[in-house]
Amino acid sequence: IAGITQAPTSQILAAGRRMTLRCTQDMRHNAMYWYRQDLGLGLRLIHYSNTAGTTGKGEVPDGYSVSRANTDDFPLTLASAVPSQTSVYFCASTDRPGQSNEQFFGPGTRLTVL
Amino acid sequence: GQNIDQPTEMTATEGAIVQINCTYQTSGFNGLFWYQQHAGEAPTFLSYNVLDGLEEKGRFSSFLSRSKGYSYLLLKELQMKDSASYLCAVMDSNYQLIWGAGTKLIIKP
């Protein structure tokens, strides 16, 4: 693989179910991010990780959790999905946060919660 | 609060020039990014400005005025493939990106 991959590509989920969105990068980037993108709104940061073993809360963390056990993987878990979590989710990574390095984005996961 | 403003939608003609504006109010400033996002795809990096002035990269240029909290993206010799959304993002004092809602650019033949 090259870059960032996300799985699944899309998912329809019943409210109340648990769901994990997967994100893997092979660029050995230190920092990884989860965003959600909703129509008419900018990308909003859910959680981030500046390096393996550490995570932090973004702008909209409620209802979501993350882990960063190693450099490559950064899964996002919805413990009990609600319809307001219907969105497109993007995972991103960058080598060194806080500098001019661009963030690279995965292809996204389109999630619908009914 | 933190705020990034961009026009929602713009229309331009193939071969012409278009300027997409972005104004921002953020807690701290560590640079401004422009990304391109085609419908149904991921955002891809276009440019980064941290100092005042114009950065040129082929058909695309980006300008920054930190004192005015203002940036623009200039696209020259427009092509149909430039039809996309253009996202402005500011890196704040916590080194996190704050994103505008994006400008949808429609190119007409």
Short mmCIF file of C-alpha atoms in Angstrom, two decimals:
data_model
loop_
_atom_site.label_atom_id
_atom_site.label_comp_id
_atom_site.label_asym_id
_atom_site.label_seq_id
_atom_site.Cartn_x
_atom_site.Cartn_y
_atom_site.Cartn_z
CA ILE A 1 0.00 0.00 0.00
CA ALA A 2 1.09 3.56 -0.52
CA GLY A 3 -0.21 6.49 1.50
CA ILE A 4 -3.25 6.19 3.74
CA THR A 5 -6.01 3.62 3.50
CA GLN A 6 -9.37 3.64 5.26
CA ALA A 7 -11.94 0.92 5.74
CA PRO A 8 -14.75 0.50 5.14
CA THR A 9 -15.42 2.77 2.16
CA SER A 10 -19.00 3.18 3.26
CA GLN A 11 -21.29 1.76 5.92
CA ILE A 12 -24.92 1.93 6.96
CA LEU A 13 -25.28 1.39 10.69
CA ALA A 14 -28.21 1.07 13.05
CA ALA A 15 -28.34 3.55 15.89
CA GLY A 16 -26.90 2.18 19.10
CA ARG A 17 -24.43 -0.13 17.37
CA ARG A 18 -20.68 0.01 17.92
CA MET A 19 -18.46 0.71 14.92
CA THR A 20 -14.73 1.02 14.33
CA LEU A 21 -13.37 2.91 11.35
CA ARG A 22 -9.91 1.78 10.38
CA CYS A 23 -7.01 3.93 9.18
CA THR A 24 -3.53 2.75 8.20
CA GLN A 25 -0.60 4.73 6.79
CA ASP A 26 2.71 3.43 5.44
CA MET A 27 4.60 6.73 5.35
CA ARG A 28 5.91 6.41 8.93
CA HIS A 29 4.30 9.72 9.77
CA ASN A 30 4.31 10.70 13.42
CA ALA A 31 0.98 12.53 13.58
CA MET A 32 -2.46 11.26 12.60
CA TYR A 33 -5.89 12.88 12.65
CA TRP A 34 -9.56 12.04 12.34
CA TYR A 35 -11.91 14.60 10.79
CA ARG A 36 -15.57 14.59 9.91
CA GLN A 37 -16.90 16.54 6.96
CA ASP A 38 -20.53 17.65 6.80
CA LEU A 39 -22.25 19.64 4.07
CA GLY A 40 -21.83 23.37 4.59
CA LEU A 41 -19.29 22.93 7.34
CA GLY A 42 -15.54 22.77 7.25
CA LEU A 43 -13.58 19.70 8.23
CA ARG A 44 -13.84 19.32 12.01
CA LEU A 45 -11.16 17.60 14.05
CA ILE A 46 -12.41 14.72 16.19
CA HIS A 47 -9.22 13.31 17.70
CA TYR A 48 -5.54 13.45 16.93
CA SER A 49 -2.29 11.73 17.82
CA ASN A 50 1.06 13.50 17.62
CA THR A 51 3.02 10.29 18.09
CA ALA A 52 2.42 6.61 18.79
CA GLY A 53 1.13 6.07 22.32
CA THR A 54 -0.45 9.53 22.68
CA THR A 55 -3.84 10.91 21.69
CA GLY A 56 -5.71 14.18 22.13
CA LYS A 57 -9.21 15.57 21.75
CA GLY A 58 -10.14 17.83 18.89
CA GLU A 59 -13.09 20.13 18.36
CA VAL A 60 -15.84 17.44 18.34
CA PRO A 61 -14.66 14.41 20.36
CA ASP A 62 -17.90 13.41 22.12
CA GLY A 63 -19.13 9.94 21.18
CA TYR A 64 -15.79 8.94 19.64
CA SER A 65 -12.63 7.29 20.95
CA VAL A 66 -9.25 6.52 19.39
CA SER A 67 -6.11 4.56 20.13
CA ARG A 68 -2.58 4.71 18.73
CA ALA A 69 -0.83 1.47 19.60
CA ASN A 70 1.73 1.83 16.80
CA THR A 71 2.87 4.34 14.18
CA ASP A 72 0.81 2.96 11.31
CA ASP A 73 -2.71 2.48 12.70
CA PHE A 74 -5.20 4.93 14.14
CA PRO A 75 -8.69 3.42 14.53
CA LEU A 76 -11.74 5.53 15.40
CA THR A 77 -14.51 3.91 17.44
CA LEU A 78 -18.11 5.00 17.82
CA ALA A 79 -19.24 3.29 21.02
CA SER A 80 -22.98 3.72 20.42
CA ALA A 81 -23.77 5.37 17.10
CA VAL A 82 -26.36 8.14 16.81
CA PRO A 83 -27.89 9.67 13.65
CA SER A 84 -25.94 12.92 14.16
CA GLN A 85 -22.78 10.94 13.51
CA THR A 86 -23.84 10.46 9.90
CA SER A 87 -20.96 12.05 8.00
CA VAL A 88 -17.92 11.47 5.83
CA TYR A 89 -14.89 10.63 7.95
CA PHE A 90 -11.36 11.38 6.81
CA CYS A 91 -8.15 10.14 8.35
CA ALA A 92 -5.02 12.22 7.73
CA SER A 93 -1.35 12.13 8.64
CA THR A 94 1.70 14.36 8.61
CA ASP A 95 5.35 13.79 9.41
CA ARG A 96 5.93 16.58 11.90
CA PRO A 97 2.95 18.49 13.29
CA GLY A 98 3.38 22.16 13.87
CA GLN A 99 5.40 22.84 10.79
CA SER A 100 4.65 23.54 7.17
CA ASN A 101 4.28 19.87 6.33
CA GLU A 102 1.06 19.14 4.56
CA GLN A 103 -1.48 16.67 5.85
CA PHE A 104 -2.13 13.66 3.61
CA PHE A 105 -5.68 12.37 3.56
CA GLY A 106 -7.18 8.92 3.19
CA PRO A 107 -10.05 8.34 0.74
CA GLY A 108 -12.72 8.69 3.43
CA THR A 109 -15.47 6.56 4.96
CA ARG A 110 -19.07 7.52 4.29
CA LEU A 111 -21.10 6.55 7.37
CA THR A 112 -24.88 6.62 7.63
CA VAL A 113 -26.51 6.02 11.02
CA LEU A 114 -30.20 5.20 10.90
CA GLY B 1 -13.95 32.24 18.67
CA GLN B 2 -12.18 30.96 15.63
CA ASN B 3 -13.61 31.65 12.22
CA ILE B 4 -12.63 31.06 8.61
CA ASP B 5 -14.80 32.64 5.89
CA GLN B 6 -14.86 31.76 2.20
CA PRO B 7 -17.51 32.25 -0.48
CA THR B 8 -19.77 29.23 -0.79
CA GLU B 9 -19.69 29.00 -4.57
CA MET B 10 -18.08 30.70 -7.56
CA THR B 11 -18.46 30.28 -11.30
CA ALA B 12 -15.80 31.00 -13.92
CA THR B 13 -15.14 30.34 -17.59
CA GLU B 14 -12.60 27.92 -19.01
CA GLY B 15 -9.36 29.74 -19.80
CA ALA B 16 -10.11 32.64 -17.47
CA ILE B 17 -8.66 33.66 -14.08
CA VAL B 18 -10.46 33.34 -10.75
CA GLN B 19 -9.58 34.56 -7.26
CA ILE B 20 -10.95 32.76 -4.20
CA ASN B 21 -10.79 34.79 -0.99
CA CYS B 22 -10.40 33.61 2.58
CA THR B 23 -10.57 35.71 5.74
CA TYR B 24 -9.74 34.34 9.15
CA GLN B 25 -9.85 35.05 12.87
CA THR B 26 -7.99 32.44 14.89
CA SER B 27 -6.25 32.02 18.21
CA GLY B 28 -2.71 32.29 16.95
CA PHE B 29 -1.36 31.82 13.46
CA ASN B 30 1.19 29.30 12.26
CA GLY B 31 0.48 29.34 8.57
CA LEU B 32 -2.35 29.07 6.06
CA PHE B 33 -3.01 26.15 3.74
CA TRP B 34 -5.09 25.75 0.59
CA TYR B 35 -6.40 22.34 -0.41
CA GLN B 36 -8.34 21.14 -3.45
CA GLN B 37 -11.14 18.61 -3.07
CA HIS B 38 -12.90 17.03 -6.03
CA ALA B 39 -16.42 15.75 -5.38
CA GLY B 40 -16.37 12.45 -3.53
CA GLU B 41 -12.61 12.51 -3.04
CA ALA B 42 -10.12 13.43 -0.34
CA PRO B 43 -8.58 16.90 -0.01
CA THR B 44 -5.15 17.33 -1.61
CA PHE B 45 -2.57 19.97 -0.72
CA LEU B 46 -2.12 23.01 -2.97
CA SER B 47 -0.13 25.63 -1.06
CA TYR B 48 1.20 26.92 2.25
CA ASN B 49 1.84 30.53 3.26
CA VAL B 50 3.32 31.72 6.54
CA LEU B 51 4.90 35.01 5.47
CA ASP B 52 3.13 37.92 3.78
CA GLY B 53 3.22 37.93 0.03
CA LEU B 54 2.58 35.84 -3.02
CA GLU B 55 3.64 32.23 -3.56
CA GLU B 56 3.43 31.05 -7.16
CA LYS B 57 3.22 27.42 -8.20
CA GLY B 58 2.43 26.92 -11.87
CA ARG B 59 -1.12 28.01 -12.67
CA PHE B 60 -1.91 28.43 -8.97
CA SER B 61 -0.77 31.27 -6.70
CA SER B 62 -1.58 32.01 -3.07
CA PHE B 63 -1.35 35.34 -1.28
CA LEU B 64 -1.27 36.13 2.43
CA SER B 65 -1.68 39.31 4.48
CA ARG B 66 -1.33 38.48 8.16
CA SER B 67 -2.19 42.03 9.31
CA LYS B 68 -5.52 41.83 7.46
CA GLY B 69 -6.25 38.18 8.27
CA TYR B 70 -6.69 37.59 4.56
CA SER B 71 -5.57 35.18 1.89
CA TYR B 72 -6.53 34.42 -1.67
CA LEU B 73 -5.96 31.58 -4.11
CA LEU B 74 -5.52 32.64 -7.72
CA LEU B 75 -6.14 30.13 -10.48
CA LYS B 76 -5.03 31.05 -13.99
CA GLU B 77 -5.85 29.50 -17.39
CA LEU B 78 -8.75 27.62 -15.89
CA GLN B 79 -9.35 24.08 -17.07
CA MET B 80 -12.47 21.96 -16.68
CA LYS B 81 -10.55 19.70 -14.28
CA ASP B 82 -10.23 22.67 -11.89
CA SER B 83 -13.92 22.25 -11.04
CA ALA B 84 -13.67 21.33 -7.36
CA SER B 85 -14.00 22.72 -3.87
CA TYR B 86 -11.13 24.80 -2.52
CA LEU B 87 -10.54 24.65 1.22
CA CYS B 88 -8.76 27.31 3.25
CA ALA B 89 -7.25 26.17 6.57
CA VAL B 90 -5.29 28.05 9.24
CA MET B 91 -2.87 26.42 11.66
CA ASP B 92 -3.66 27.85 15.09
CA SER B 93 -1.55 28.31 18.22
CA ASN B 94 -2.01 24.62 19.10
CA TYR B 95 -0.71 23.62 15.65
CA GLN B 96 -4.13 22.28 14.69
CA LEU B 97 -5.80 23.13 11.39
CA ILE B 98 -9.00 25.19 11.48
CA TRP B 99 -10.90 24.72 8.24
CA GLY B 100 -13.21 26.92 6.23
CA ALA B 101 -16.34 25.37 4.74
CA GLY B 102 -14.81 25.49 1.27
CA THR B 103 -15.58 27.26 -1.99
CA LYS B 104 -17.19 25.22 -4.75
CA LEU B 105 -15.74 26.38 -8.07
CA ILE B 106 -17.79 25.67 -11.18
CA ILE B 107 -16.01 26.00 -14.53
CA LYS B 108 -18.13 26.59 -17.62
CA PRO B 109 -16.93 26.01 -21.19
#
